[in-house]
Tab-separated table of C-alpha atoms in Angstrom:
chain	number	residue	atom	x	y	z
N	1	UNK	CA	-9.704	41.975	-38.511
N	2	UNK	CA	-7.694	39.202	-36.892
N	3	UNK	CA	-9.208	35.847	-35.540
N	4	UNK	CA	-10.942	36.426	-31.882
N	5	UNK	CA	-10.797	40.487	-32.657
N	6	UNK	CA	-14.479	42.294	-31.898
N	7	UNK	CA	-14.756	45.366	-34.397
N	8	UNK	CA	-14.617	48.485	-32.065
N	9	UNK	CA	-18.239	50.698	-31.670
N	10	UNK	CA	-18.148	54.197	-32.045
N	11	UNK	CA	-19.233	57.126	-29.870
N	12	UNK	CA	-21.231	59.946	-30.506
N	13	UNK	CA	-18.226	61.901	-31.509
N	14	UNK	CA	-17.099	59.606	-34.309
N	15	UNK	CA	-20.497	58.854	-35.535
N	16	UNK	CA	-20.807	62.300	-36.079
N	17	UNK	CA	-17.588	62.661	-37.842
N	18	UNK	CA	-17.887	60.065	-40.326
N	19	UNK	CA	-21.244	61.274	-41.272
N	20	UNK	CA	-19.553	64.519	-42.131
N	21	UNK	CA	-16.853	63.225	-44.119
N	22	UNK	CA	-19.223	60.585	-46.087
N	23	UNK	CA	-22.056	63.199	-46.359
N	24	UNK	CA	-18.789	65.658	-48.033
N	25	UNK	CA	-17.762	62.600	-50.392
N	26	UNK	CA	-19.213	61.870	-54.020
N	27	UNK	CA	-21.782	59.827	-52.950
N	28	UNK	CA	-22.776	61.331	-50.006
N	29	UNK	CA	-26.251	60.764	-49.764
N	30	UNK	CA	-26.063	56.540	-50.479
N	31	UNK	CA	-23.070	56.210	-48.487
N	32	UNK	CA	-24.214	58.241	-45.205
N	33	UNK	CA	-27.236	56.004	-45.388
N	34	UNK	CA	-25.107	52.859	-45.443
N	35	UNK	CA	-23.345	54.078	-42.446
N	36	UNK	CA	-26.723	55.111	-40.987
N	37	UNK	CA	-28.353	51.333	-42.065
N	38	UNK	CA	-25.208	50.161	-39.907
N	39	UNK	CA	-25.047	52.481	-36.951
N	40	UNK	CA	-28.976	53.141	-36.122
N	41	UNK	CA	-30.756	50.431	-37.183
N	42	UNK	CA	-28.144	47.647	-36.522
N	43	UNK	CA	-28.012	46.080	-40.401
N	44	UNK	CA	-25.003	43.984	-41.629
N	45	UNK	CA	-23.248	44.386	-44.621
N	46	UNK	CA	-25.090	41.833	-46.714
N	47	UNK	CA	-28.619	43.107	-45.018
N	48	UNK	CA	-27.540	46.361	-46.442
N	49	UNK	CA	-26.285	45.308	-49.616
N	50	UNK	CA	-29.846	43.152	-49.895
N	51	UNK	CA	-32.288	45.722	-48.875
N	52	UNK	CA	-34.911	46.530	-51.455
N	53	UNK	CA	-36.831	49.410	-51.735
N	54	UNK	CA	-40.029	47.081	-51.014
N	55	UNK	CA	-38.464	46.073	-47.436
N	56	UNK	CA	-38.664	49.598	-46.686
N	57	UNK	CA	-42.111	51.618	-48.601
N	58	UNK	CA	-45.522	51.173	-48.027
N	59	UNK	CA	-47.672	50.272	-50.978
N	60	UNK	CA	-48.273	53.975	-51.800
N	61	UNK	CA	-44.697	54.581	-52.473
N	62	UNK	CA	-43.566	56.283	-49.013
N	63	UNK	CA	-40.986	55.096	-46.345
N	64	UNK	CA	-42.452	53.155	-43.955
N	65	UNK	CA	-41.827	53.341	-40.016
N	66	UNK	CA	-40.126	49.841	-39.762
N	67	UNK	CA	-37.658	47.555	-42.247
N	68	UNK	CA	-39.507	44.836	-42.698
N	69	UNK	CA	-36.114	42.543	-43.329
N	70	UNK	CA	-37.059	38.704	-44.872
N	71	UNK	CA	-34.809	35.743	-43.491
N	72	UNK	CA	-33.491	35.478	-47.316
N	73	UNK	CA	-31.797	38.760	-46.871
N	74	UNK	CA	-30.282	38.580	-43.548
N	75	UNK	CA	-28.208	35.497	-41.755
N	76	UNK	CA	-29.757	32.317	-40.955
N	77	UNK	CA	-33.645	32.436	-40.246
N	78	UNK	CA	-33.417	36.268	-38.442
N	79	UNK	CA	-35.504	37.882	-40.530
N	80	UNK	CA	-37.163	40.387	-38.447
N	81	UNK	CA	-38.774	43.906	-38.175
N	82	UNK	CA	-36.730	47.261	-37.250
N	83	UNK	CA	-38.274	50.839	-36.410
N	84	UNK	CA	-36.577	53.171	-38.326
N	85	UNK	CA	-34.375	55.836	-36.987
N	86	UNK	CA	-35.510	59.410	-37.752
N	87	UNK	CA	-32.276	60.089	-39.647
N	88	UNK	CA	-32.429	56.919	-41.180
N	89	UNK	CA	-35.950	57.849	-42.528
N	90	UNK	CA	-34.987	60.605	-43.795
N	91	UNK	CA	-32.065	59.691	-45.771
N	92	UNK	CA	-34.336	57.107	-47.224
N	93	UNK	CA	-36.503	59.294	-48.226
N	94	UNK	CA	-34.222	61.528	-50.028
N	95	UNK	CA	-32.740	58.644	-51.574
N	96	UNK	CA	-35.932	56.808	-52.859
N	97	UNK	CA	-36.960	60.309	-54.929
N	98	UNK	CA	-33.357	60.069	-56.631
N	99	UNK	CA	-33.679	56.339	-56.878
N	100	UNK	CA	-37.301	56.508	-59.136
N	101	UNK	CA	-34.771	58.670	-61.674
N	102	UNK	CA	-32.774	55.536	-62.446
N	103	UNK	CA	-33.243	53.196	-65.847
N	104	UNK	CA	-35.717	50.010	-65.038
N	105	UNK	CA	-36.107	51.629	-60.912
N	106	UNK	CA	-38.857	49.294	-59.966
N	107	UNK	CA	-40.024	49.806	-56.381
N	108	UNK	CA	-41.229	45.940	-55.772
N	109	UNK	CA	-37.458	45.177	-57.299
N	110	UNK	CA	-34.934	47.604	-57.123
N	111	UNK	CA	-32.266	48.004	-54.518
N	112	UNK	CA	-31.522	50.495	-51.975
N	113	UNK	CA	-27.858	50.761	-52.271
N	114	UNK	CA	-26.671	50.602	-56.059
N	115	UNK	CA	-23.172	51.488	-57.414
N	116	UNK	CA	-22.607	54.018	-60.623
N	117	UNK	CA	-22.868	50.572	-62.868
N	118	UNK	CA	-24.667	48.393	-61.566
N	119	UNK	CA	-28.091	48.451	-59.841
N	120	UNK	CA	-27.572	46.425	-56.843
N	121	UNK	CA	-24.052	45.877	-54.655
N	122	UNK	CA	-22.588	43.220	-52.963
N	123	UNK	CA	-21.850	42.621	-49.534
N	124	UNK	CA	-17.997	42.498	-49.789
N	125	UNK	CA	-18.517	46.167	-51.713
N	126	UNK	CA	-19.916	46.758	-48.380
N	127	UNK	CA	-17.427	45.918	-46.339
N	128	UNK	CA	-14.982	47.408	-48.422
N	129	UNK	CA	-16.601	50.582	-48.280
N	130	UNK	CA	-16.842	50.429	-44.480
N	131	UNK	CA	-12.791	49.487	-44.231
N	132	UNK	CA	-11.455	52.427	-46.625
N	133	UNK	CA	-13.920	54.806	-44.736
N	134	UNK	CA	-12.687	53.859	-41.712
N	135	UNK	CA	-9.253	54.000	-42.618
N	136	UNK	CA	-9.077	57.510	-44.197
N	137	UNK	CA	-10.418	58.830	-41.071
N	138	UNK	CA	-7.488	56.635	-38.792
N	139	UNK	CA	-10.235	54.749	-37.105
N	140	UNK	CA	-7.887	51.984	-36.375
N	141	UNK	CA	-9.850	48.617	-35.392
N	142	UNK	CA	-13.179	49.435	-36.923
N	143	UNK	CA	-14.886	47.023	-39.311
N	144	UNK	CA	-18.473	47.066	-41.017
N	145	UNK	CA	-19.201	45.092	-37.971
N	146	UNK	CA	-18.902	48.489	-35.756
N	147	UNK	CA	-21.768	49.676	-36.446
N	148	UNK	CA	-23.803	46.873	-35.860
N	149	UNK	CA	-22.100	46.312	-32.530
N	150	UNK	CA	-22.425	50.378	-31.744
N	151	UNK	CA	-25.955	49.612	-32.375
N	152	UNK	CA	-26.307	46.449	-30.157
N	153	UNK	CA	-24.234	48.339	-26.805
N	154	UNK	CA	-26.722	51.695	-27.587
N	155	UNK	CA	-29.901	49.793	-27.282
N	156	UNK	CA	-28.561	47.738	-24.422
N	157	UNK	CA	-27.870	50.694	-22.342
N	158	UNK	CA	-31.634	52.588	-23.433
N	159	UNK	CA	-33.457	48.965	-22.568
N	160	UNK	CA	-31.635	48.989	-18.794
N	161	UNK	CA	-32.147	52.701	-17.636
């Protein structure tokens, strides 16, 4: 993305199709929750790549109704709580009873998003995983910005009806 270039949002349409084609890949599961961390509940990459499983579960181990997201995992001092998108939920869901198979999965200190060796990601992985999604599917000036922004213009256009 070029200097003074806003990542493009999606519409329903293409939301829709990338979940298909992530939900169809390897990692389905982790990866349409990434997209859904992006698209519904407005995360950036390194929000995503920080989210723990604590931000996320009550204290008796089930998915909360809100992301309770600390200022040391997002940008600057905007830290702040998100309701959770149904889909969202769910995925999380589904993902925390995989997640509690892993070696050392420690719900007060494990991630949400992990890779094959490593427990936790980074926020470039992110990012890179957003671009070569994006890409396979020709959507040509999308970023891991778009869903955040697709996000933003959605819940503008709910809050002035």
């Amino acid at each position: 993305m070029g200097i003074g270039k806003q990542s493009k949002t999606l519409n329903k349409t293409q939301i829709q199709m990338v979940r298909t084609f992530l939900k169809n890949q390897r990692n389905g599961l982790r990866d349409e929750t990434i997209f859904l961390l992006s698209v519904k509940s407005g995360l950036r990459s390194k929000e995503i790549s920080l989210l723990s499983w604590n931000m996320v579960c009550r204290s008796d181990e089930t998915i909360d109704d809100y992301i309770n997201l600390p200022n040391s995992s997002s940008k600057g001092k905007s830290g702040r709580i998100i309701p959770l998108n149904k889909d969202v939920k769910e995925n999380l869901k589904e993902l925390f009873k995989k997640s509690q198979n892993y070696y050392g999965f420690n719900k007060n200190t494990s991630f949400v998003v992990r890779t094959e060796r490593s427990p936790f990601t980074t926020s470039q992985t992110i990012v890179n995983m957003f671009q070569s999604w994006y890409r396979r599917l020709g959507l040509i000036g999308c970023s891991s910005h778009s869903g955040r922004r697709t996000f933003i213009t959605e819940t503008s256009k709910k809050i002035s009806l």
